Coordinates of C-alpha atoms in Angstrom, one line a residue:
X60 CA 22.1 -1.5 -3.5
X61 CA 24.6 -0.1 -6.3
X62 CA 28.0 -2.1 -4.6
X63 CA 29.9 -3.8 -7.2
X64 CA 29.9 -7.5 -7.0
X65 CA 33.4 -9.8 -7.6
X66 CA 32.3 -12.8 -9.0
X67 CA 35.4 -14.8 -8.7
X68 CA 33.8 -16.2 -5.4
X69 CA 30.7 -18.0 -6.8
X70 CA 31.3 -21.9 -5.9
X71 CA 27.6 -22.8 -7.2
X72 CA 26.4 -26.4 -5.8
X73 CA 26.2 -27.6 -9.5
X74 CA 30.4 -28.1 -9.1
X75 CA 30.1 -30.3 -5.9
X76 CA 28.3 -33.4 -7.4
X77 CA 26.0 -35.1 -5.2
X78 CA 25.6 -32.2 -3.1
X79 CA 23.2 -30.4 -5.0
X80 CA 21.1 -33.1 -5.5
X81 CA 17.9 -32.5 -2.2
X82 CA 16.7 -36.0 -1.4
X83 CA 13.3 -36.7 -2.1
X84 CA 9.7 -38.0 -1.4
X85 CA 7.6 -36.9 1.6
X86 CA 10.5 -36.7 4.1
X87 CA 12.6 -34.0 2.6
X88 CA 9.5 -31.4 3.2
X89 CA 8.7 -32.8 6.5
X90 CA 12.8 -32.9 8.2
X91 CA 14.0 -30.4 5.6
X92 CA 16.8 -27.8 7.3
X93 CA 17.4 -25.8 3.7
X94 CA 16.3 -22.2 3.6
X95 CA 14.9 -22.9 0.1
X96 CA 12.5 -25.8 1.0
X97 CA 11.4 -23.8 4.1
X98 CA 10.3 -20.8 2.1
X99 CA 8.8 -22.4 0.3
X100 CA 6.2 -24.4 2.5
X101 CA 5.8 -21.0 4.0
X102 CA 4.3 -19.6 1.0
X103 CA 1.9 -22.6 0.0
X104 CA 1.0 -22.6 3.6
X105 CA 0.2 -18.8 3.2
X106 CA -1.4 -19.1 0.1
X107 CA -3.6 -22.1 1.3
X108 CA -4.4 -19.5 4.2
X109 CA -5.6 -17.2 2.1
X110 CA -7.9 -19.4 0.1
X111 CA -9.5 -20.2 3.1
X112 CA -9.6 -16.6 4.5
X113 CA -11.2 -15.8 1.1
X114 CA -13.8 -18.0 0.8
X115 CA -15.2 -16.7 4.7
X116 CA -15.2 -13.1 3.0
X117 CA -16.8 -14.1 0.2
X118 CA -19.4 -15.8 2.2
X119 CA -19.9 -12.5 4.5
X120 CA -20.1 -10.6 1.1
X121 CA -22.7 -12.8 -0.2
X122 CA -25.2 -12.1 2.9
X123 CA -24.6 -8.4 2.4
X124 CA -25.8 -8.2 -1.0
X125 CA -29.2 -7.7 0.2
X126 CA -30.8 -6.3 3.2
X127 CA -32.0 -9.0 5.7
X128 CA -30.6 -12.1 6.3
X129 CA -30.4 -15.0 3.3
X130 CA -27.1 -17.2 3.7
X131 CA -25.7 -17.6 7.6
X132 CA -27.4 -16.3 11.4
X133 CA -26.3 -13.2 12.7
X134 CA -23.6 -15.6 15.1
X135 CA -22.4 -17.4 12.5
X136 CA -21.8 -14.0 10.4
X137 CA -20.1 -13.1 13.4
X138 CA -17.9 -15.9 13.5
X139 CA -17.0 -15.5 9.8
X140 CA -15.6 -12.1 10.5
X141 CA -13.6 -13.0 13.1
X142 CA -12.2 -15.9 11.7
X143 CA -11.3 -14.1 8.2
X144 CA -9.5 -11.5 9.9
X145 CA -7.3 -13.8 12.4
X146 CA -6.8 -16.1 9.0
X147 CA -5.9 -13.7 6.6
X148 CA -3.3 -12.0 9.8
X149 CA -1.7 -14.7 10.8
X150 CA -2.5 -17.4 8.4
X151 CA -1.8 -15.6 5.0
X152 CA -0.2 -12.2 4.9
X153 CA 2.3 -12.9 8.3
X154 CA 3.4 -16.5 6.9
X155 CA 4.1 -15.0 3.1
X156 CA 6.5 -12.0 4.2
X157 CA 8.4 -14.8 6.5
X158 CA 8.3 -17.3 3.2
X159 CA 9.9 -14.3 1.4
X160 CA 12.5 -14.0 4.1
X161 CA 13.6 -17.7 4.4
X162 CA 13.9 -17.7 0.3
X163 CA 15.7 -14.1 0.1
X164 CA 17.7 -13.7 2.4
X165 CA 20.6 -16.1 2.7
X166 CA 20.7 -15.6 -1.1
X167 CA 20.9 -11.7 -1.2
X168 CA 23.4 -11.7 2.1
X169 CA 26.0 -14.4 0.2
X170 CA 25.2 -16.6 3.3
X171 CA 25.0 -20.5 2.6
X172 CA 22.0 -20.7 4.7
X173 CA 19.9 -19.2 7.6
X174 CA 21.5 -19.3 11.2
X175 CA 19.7 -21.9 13.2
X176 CA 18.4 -24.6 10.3
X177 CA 16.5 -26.7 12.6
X178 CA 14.8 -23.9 14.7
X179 CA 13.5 -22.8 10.9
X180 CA 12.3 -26.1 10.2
X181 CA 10.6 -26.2 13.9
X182 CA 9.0 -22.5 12.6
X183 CA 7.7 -23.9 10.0
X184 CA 6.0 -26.8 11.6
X185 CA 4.1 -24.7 14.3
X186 CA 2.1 -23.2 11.9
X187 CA 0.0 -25.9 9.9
X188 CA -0.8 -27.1 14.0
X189 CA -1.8 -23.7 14.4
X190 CA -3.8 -23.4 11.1
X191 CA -5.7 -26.5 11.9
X192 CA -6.3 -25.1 15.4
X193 CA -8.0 -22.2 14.2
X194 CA -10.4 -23.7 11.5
X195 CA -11.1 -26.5 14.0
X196 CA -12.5 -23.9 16.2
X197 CA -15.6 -23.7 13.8
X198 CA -16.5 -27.0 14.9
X199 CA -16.6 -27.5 18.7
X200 CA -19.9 -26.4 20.5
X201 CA -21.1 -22.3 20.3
X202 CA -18.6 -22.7 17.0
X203 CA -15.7 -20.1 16.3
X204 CA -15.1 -17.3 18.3
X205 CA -17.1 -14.1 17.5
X206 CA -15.8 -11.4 19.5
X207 CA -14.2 -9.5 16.0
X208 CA -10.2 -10.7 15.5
X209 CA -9.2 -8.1 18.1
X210 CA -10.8 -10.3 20.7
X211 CA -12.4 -7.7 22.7
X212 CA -13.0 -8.2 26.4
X213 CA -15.9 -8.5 27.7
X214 CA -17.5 -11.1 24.6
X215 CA -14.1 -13.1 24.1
X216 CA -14.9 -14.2 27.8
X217 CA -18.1 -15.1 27.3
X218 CA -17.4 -17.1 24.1
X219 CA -17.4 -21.4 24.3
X220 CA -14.5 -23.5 23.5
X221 CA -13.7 -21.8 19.9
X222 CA -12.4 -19.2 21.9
X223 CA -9.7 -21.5 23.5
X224 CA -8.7 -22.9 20.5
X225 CA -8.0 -19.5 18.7
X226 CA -5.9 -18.1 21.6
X227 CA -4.2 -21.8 21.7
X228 CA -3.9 -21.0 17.7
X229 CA -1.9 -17.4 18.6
X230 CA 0.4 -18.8 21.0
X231 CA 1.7 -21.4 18.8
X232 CA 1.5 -19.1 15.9
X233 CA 3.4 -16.2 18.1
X234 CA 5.8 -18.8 19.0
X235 CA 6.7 -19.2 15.4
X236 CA 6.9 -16.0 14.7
X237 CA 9.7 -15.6 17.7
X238 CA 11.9 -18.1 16.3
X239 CA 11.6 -17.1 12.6
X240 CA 12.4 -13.6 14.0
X241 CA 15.7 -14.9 16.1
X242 CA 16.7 -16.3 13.0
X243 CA 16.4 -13.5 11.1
X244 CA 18.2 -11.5 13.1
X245 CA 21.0 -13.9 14.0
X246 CA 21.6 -14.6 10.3
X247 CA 21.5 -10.5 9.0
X248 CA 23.9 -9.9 11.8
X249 CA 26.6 -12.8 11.4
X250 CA 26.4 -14.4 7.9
X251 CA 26.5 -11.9 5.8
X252 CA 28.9 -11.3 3.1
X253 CA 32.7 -10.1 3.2
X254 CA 32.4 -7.0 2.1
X255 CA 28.5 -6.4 2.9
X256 CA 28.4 -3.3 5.7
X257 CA 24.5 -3.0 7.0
X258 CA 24.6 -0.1 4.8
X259 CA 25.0 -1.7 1.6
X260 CA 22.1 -4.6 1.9
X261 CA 19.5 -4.9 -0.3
X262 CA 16.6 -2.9 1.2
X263 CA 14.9 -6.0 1.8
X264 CA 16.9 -7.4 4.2
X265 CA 16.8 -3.9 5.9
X266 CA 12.9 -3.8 6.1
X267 CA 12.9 -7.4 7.6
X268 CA 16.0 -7.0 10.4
X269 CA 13.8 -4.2 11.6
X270 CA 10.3 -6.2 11.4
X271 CA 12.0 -8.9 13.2
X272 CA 12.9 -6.6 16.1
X273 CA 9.3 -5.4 16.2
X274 CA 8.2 -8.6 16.3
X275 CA 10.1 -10.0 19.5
X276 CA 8.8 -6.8 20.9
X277 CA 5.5 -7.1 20.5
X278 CA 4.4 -10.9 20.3
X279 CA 4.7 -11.6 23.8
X280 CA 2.3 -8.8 24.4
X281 CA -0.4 -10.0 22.4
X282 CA 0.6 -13.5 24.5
X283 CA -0.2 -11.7 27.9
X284 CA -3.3 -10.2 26.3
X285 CA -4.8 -13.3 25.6
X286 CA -3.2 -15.5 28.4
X287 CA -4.8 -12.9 30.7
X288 CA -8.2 -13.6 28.9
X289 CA -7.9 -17.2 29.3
X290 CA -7.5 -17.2 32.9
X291 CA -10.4 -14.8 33.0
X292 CA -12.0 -17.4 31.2
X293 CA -11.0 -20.1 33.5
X294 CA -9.2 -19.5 36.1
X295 CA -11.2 -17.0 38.4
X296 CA -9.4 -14.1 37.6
X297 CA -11.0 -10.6 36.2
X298 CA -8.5 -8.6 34.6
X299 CA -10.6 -7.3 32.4
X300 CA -14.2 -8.6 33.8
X301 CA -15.6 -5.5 35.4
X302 CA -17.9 -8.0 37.2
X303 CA -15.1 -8.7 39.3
X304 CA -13.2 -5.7 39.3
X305 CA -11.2 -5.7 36.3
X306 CA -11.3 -3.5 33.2
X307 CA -12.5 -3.9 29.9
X308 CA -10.4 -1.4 28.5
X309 CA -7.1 -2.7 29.6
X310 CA -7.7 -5.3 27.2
X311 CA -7.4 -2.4 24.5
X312 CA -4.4 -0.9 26.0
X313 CA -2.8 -4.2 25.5
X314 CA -3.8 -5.8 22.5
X315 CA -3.3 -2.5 20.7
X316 CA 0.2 -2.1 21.7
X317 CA 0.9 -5.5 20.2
X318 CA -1.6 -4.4 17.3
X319 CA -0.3 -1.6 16.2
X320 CA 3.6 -2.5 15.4
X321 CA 1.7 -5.4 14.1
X322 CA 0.4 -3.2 11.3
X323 CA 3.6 -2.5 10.6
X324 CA 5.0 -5.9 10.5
X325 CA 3.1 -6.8 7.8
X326 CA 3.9 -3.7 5.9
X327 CA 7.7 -3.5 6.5
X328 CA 8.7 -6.4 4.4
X329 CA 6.4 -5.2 1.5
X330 CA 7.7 -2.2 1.0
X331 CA 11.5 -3.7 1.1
X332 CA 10.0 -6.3 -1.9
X333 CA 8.5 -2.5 -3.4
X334 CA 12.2 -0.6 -2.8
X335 CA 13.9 -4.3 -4.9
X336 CA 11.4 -4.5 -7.6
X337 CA 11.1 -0.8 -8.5
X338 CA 14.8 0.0 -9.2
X339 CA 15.0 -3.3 -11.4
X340 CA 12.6 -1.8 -13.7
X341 CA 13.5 1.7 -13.7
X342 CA 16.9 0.2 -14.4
X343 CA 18.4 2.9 -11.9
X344 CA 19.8 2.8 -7.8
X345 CA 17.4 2.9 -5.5
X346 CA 16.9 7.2 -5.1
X347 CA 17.7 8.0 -1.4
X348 CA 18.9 4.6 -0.1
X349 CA 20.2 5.9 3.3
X350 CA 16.9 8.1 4.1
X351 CA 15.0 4.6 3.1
X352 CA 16.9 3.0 6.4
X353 CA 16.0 5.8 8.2
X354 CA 12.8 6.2 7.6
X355 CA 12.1 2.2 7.9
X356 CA 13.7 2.6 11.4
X357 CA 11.7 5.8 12.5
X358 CA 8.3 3.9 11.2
X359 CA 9.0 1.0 13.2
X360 CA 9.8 3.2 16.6
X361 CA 7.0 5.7 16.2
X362 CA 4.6 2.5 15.7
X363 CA 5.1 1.9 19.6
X364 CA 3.9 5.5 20.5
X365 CA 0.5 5.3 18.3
X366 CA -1.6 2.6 19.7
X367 CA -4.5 4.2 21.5
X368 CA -5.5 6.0 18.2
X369 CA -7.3 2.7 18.0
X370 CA -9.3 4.1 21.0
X371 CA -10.5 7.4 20.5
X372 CA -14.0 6.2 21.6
X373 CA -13.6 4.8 24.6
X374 CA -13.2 7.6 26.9
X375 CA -9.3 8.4 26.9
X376 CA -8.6 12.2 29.2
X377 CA -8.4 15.1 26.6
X378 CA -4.6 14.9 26.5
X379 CA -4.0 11.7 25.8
X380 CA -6.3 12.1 22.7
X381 CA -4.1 14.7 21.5
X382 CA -0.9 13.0 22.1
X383 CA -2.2 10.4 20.0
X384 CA -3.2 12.7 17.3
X385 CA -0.2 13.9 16.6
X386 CA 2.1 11.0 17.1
X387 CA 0.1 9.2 14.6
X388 CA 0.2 11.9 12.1
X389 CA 4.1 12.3 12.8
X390 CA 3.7 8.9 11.1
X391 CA 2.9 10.2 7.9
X392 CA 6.4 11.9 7.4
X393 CA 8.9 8.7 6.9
X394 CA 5.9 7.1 5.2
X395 CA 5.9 10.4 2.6
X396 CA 9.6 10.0 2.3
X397 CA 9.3 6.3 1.2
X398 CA 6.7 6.8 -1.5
X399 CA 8.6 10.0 -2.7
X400 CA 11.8 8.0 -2.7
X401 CA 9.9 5.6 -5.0
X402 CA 8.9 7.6 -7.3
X403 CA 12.0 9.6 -7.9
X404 CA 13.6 6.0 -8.7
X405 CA 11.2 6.1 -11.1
X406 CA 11.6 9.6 -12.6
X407 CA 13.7 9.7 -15.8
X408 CA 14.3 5.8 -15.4
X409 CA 14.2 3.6 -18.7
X410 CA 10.6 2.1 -17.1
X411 CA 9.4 -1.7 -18.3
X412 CA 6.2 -2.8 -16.8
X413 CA 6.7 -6.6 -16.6
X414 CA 4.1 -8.1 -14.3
X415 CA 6.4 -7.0 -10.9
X416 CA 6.4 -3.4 -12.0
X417 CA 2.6 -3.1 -13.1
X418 CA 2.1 -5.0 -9.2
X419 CA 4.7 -2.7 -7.9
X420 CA 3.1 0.5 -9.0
X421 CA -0.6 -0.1 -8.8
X422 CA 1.3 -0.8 -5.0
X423 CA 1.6 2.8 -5.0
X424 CA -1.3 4.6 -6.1
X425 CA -3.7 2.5 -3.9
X426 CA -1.4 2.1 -0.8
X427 CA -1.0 6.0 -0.5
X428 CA -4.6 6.1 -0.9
X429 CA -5.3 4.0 2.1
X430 CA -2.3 6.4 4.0
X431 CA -4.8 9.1 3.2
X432 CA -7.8 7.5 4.4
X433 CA -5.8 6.6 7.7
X434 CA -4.8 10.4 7.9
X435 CA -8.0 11.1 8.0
X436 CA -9.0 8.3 10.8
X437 CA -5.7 9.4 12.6
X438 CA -7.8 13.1 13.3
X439 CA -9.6 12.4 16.7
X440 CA -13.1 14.7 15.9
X441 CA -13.3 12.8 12.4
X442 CA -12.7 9.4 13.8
X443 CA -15.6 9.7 16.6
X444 CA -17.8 10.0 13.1
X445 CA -16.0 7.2 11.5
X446 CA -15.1 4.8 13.9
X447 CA -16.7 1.0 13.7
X448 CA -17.8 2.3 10.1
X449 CA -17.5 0.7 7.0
X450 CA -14.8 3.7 6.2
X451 CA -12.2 2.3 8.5
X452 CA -12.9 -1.2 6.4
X453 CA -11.9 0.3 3.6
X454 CA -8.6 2.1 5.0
X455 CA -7.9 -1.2 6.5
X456 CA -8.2 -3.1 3.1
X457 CA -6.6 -0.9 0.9
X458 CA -3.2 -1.0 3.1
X459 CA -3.3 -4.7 4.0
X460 CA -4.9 -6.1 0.5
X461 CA -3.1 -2.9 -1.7
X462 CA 0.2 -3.2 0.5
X463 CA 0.6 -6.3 1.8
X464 CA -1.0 -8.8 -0.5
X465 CA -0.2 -6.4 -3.7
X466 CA 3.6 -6.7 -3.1
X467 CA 3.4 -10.2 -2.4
X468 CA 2.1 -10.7 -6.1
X469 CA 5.0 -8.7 -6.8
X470 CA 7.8 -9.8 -5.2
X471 CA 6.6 -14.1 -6.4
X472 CA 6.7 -12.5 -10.1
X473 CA 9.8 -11.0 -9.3
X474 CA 11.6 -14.0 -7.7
X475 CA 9.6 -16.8 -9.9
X476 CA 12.3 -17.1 -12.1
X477 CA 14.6 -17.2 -9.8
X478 CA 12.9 -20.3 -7.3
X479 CA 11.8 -22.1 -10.2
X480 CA 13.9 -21.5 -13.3
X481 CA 10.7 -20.9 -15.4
X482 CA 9.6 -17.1 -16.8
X483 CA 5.9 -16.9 -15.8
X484 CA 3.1 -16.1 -18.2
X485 CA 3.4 -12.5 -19.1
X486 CA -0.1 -12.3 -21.0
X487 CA -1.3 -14.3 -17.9
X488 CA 0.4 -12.2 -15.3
X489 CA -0.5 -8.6 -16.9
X490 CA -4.4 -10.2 -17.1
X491 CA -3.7 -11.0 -13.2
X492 CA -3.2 -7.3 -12.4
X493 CA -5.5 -5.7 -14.1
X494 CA -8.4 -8.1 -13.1
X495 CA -6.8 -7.7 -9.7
X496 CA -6.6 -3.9 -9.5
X497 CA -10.1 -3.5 -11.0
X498 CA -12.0 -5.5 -8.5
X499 CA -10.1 -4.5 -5.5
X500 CA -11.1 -1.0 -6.5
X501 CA -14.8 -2.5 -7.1
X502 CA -15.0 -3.8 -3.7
X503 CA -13.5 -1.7 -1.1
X504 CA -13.8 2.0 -2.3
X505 CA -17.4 1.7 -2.5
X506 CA -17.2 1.2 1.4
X507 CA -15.6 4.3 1.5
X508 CA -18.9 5.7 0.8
X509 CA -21.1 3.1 3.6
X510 CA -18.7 4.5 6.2
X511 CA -19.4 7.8 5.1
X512 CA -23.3 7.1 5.6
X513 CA -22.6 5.8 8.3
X514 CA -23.2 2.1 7.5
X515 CA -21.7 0.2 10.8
X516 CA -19.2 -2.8 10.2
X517 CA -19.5 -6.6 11.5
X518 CA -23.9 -6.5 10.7
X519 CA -25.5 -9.0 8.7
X520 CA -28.0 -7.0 7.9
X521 CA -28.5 -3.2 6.7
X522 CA -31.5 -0.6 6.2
X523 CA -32.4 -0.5 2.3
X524 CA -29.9 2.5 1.2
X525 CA -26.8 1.2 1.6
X526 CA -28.1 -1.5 -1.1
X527 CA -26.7 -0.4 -4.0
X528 CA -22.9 0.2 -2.7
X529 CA -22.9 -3.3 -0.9
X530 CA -24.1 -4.5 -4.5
X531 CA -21.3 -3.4 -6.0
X532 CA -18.9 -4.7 -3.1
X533 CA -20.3 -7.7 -3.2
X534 CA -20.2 -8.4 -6.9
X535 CA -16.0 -7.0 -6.8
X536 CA -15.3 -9.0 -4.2
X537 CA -16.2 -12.3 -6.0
X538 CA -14.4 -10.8 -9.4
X539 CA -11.6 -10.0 -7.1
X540 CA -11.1 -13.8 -4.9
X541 CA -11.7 -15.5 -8.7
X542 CA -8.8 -13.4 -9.9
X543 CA -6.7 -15.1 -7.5
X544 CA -7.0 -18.5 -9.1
X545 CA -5.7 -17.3 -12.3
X546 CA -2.7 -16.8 -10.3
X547 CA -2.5 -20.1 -9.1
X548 CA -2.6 -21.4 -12.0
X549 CA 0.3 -19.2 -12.9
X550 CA 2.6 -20.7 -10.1
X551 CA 1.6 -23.9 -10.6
X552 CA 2.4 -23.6 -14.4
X553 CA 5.9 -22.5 -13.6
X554 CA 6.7 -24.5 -10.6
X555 CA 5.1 -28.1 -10.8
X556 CA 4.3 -28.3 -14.1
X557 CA 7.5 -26.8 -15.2
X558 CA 6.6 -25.0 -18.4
X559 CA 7.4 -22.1 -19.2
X560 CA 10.7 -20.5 -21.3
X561 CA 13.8 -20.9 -19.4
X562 CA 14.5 -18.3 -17.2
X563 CA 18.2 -16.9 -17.4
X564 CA 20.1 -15.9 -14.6
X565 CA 19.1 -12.4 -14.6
X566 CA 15.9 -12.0 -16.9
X567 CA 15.7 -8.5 -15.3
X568 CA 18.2 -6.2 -16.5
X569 CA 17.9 -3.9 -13.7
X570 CA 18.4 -6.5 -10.8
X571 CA 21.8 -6.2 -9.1
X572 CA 21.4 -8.0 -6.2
X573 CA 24.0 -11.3 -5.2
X574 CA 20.8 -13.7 -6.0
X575 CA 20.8 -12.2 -9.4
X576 CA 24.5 -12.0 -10.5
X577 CA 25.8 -14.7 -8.7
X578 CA 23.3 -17.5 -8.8
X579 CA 21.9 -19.2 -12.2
X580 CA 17.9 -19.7 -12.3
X581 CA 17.1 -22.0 -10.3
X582 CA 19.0 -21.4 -7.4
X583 CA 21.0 -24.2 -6.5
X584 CA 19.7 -26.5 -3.4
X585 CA 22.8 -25.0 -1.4
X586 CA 23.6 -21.6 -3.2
X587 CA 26.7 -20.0 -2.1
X588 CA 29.7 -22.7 -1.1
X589 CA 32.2 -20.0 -0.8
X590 CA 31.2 -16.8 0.2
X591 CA 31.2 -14.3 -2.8
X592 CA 33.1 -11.0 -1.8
X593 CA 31.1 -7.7 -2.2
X594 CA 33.1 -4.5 -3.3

């Protein structure tokens, strides 16, 4: 975004007095309505997620390190994938874009605060109940669920109570997500701004109006999926019991429709952090910002048409294969233009690699890798080879641990400054990458390899020569959750403990963005009291 910002309008909090001043204790987190406080609990909710996500992988990656079984039972192994993957969705990665999203966006619109304040505090709320829901499931009778995060038909209606609790869990969970969405929208639409067309936001803001249309699209699908599975369960009914006439592969149909746009929901918002921290440090526009909207928009309404590429195996008439084929290769296109559009941000800039930067592009080179590797899985012949492999566990990772997770880091180095008024660690920061970047690479492309050989995913146990590469996985993987508490004790240095040099309004030279020039570090507890006017 390159509009030129009047700063005559910038009536910070700090001039109204008491104002400014949030109330305290206990009480302001549990009734708080501010965008700011919402945020966030969103992203230590997310992060407390993904601790917990982490420690179930490094559990299943511990029992792989050998053939045989050492550490869990084949069920419980079973359980422990699930639950990492349903955690890590909609416990870690989901919750942290929607963090970023409460936090960002009233500040980067001019808008004093999101549209509904007590629907976002209500959000909020859902989740922790939801949370708890999910982990309780390990400890009612038969334990979690173990049917793989998809919940396939026909185990997830042969599973015990866990099962109930997890699709409880997603209800309440997709419920949130609604209402965060609504108020996405409602605030984008209304409260941005004089001044501020749709065409000159901050791509941010772009990449999450569009992943909040996709996900009031497709939430209450994945609802029907699994309401349809609970009355399966309890109720009499056989959708998709072929006992009793119904059809297993329905269940697919469904929860892929919801799954695939569901990809790209947690994708969408990093790559508007990506398109924000990249022109910062180039110190240069954003290159191609109107083909960026585009290609956002045509991402999210080709991820509708893709979904059975998820199914290649299960018997789909020779057509439909190839629709799929291609549709999902189309996909490639707007997804080419982004990263190209990246990089010719990057080309001829006056680069600094700060933390953001070194997060933003190690972004790049890993996420396109996991585009390729999806390329491949999107060409039917290759994917009967590869599918249910250890390959498509590394596609998966790379795009959701390289993407998602990856910008996250990014966009809290970015924004640090900003929430808390403290510069992070840059030694510690830099050390975070690069420990980061080397063990993800440790763990996952080594399953590149498995897949290859044809190693299958979700076993405990292996025949001896796939040893050495699930050695190597295994031994990454622990590098790689370790890593993660050196950046803990980042944020924790520059938020609660409040050390750190101060952080000046704009530390990044680049940034041109309303938080940036109109805001001091920190924000104020109500940032804008008169709307600024953008030119």
């Amino acid at each position: 975004m390159s509009a030129v910002i009047d700063t005559h309008g910038h009536g910070h909090a700090a001039e109204h007095g008491d104002h400014a001043h949030p109330p305290s204790g206990l009480m302001r987190w549990v009734t708080t309505t501010n965008h700011k406080d919402i945020g966030t609990m969103y992203l230590w909710f997310a992060f407390t997620m993904l601790l917990i996500g982490g420690v179930l992988a490094l559990t299943i990656r511990a029992e792989l390190f050998e053939p045989g079984l050492q550490i869990v039972t084949p069920e419980f192994f079973n359980q422990l994938t699930t639950m990492h993957g349903l955690i890590m969705v909609f416990g870690a990665i989901m919750p942290a874009f929607v963090g970023f999203a409460n936090w960002q966006i009233p500040m980067m619109i001019g808008a004093p605060d999101m549209a509904f304040a007590r629907m976002n505090n209500w959000s909020f709320w859902l989740l922790p109940v939801a949370g708890s829901l999910l982990i309780a499931s390990f400890f009612v009778p038969g334990g979690a669920p173990a049917a793989g995060w998809t919940m396939y038909a026909p185990l997830s209606i042969q599973m015990g109570p866990g099962m109930d609790l997890s699709i409880f869990a997603l209800h309440i969970m997709g419920a949130s997500s609604i209402m965060g969405s609504i108020n996405i929208i409602t605030t984008i639409l209304n409260m941005r701004a004089p001044g501020m067309t749709l065409m000159k936001m901050p791509m941010f803001v772009w990449t999450w109006l569009i992943t909040a249309y996709l996900l009031i699209a497709v939430m209450p699908v994945l609802a029907g999926a699994i309401t349809m599975t609970l009355t399966d369960r309890h109720f009499g009914t056989s959708f998709f019991n072929a006992a009793g006439g119904g059809d297993p592969v329905m269940f697919q149909h469904i929860f892929w429709f919801f799954g695939h746009p569901e990809v790209y929901i947690m994708i969408l918002p990093a790559f508007g952090i990506i398109s924000q921290v990249i022109p910062a440090f180039a110190r240069k526009p954003l290159f191609g910002y109107a083909s960026m909207v585009y290609a956002t928009s045509s991402i999210a309404i080709l991820s509708f048409i893709v979904w059975a590429h998820h199914m290649f195996t299960v018997g789909l008439p020779t057509a439909g294969l190839l629709f799929f084929m291609y549709s999902t290769m189309l996909i490639a296109v707007p997804t080419g233009v982004k990263v190209f559009n990246w990089l010719a941000t990057m080309w001829r800039g006056s680069m600094t690699f700060e933390t953001p930067m070194l997060f933003a592009v190690g972004f790049l080179f890993v996420f396109t890798m996991g585009g390729f590797t999806g390329l491949m899985l999107a060409i039917m012949p290759v994917d009967v080879q590869l599918q249910d492999t250890y390959y498509v566990v590394a596609h998966f990772h790379y795009v959701l641990v390289a993407g998602s997770l990856f910008a996250i880091f990014a966009g809290t180095y970015f924004w640090i400054p900003k929430w808390t008024g403290r510069m992070y660690d840059e030694t510690l920061g830099k050390w975070h990458f690069w420990l980061s970047i080397v063990f993800f690479n440790i763990t996952f492309f080594p399953m590149h390899f498995l897949g290859l050989a044809g190693m299958p995913r979700r076993v405990p146990d292996y025949a001896s020569q796939f040893t050495n590469f699930n050695q190597i996985s295994s031994v990454g993987a622990f590098g790689f959750g370790l890593s993660q508490l050196l950046f803990l004790y980042i944020v924790l240095k520059c938020s609660v403990f409040g050390k750190g040099e101060k952080a000046p309004a704009r530390p990044w030279e680049g940034a041109d963005t309303l938080e940036w020039t109109h805001l001091p570090s920190p924000a104020p507890y109500h940032s804008f009291h008169e709307q600024p006017e953008v030119k």
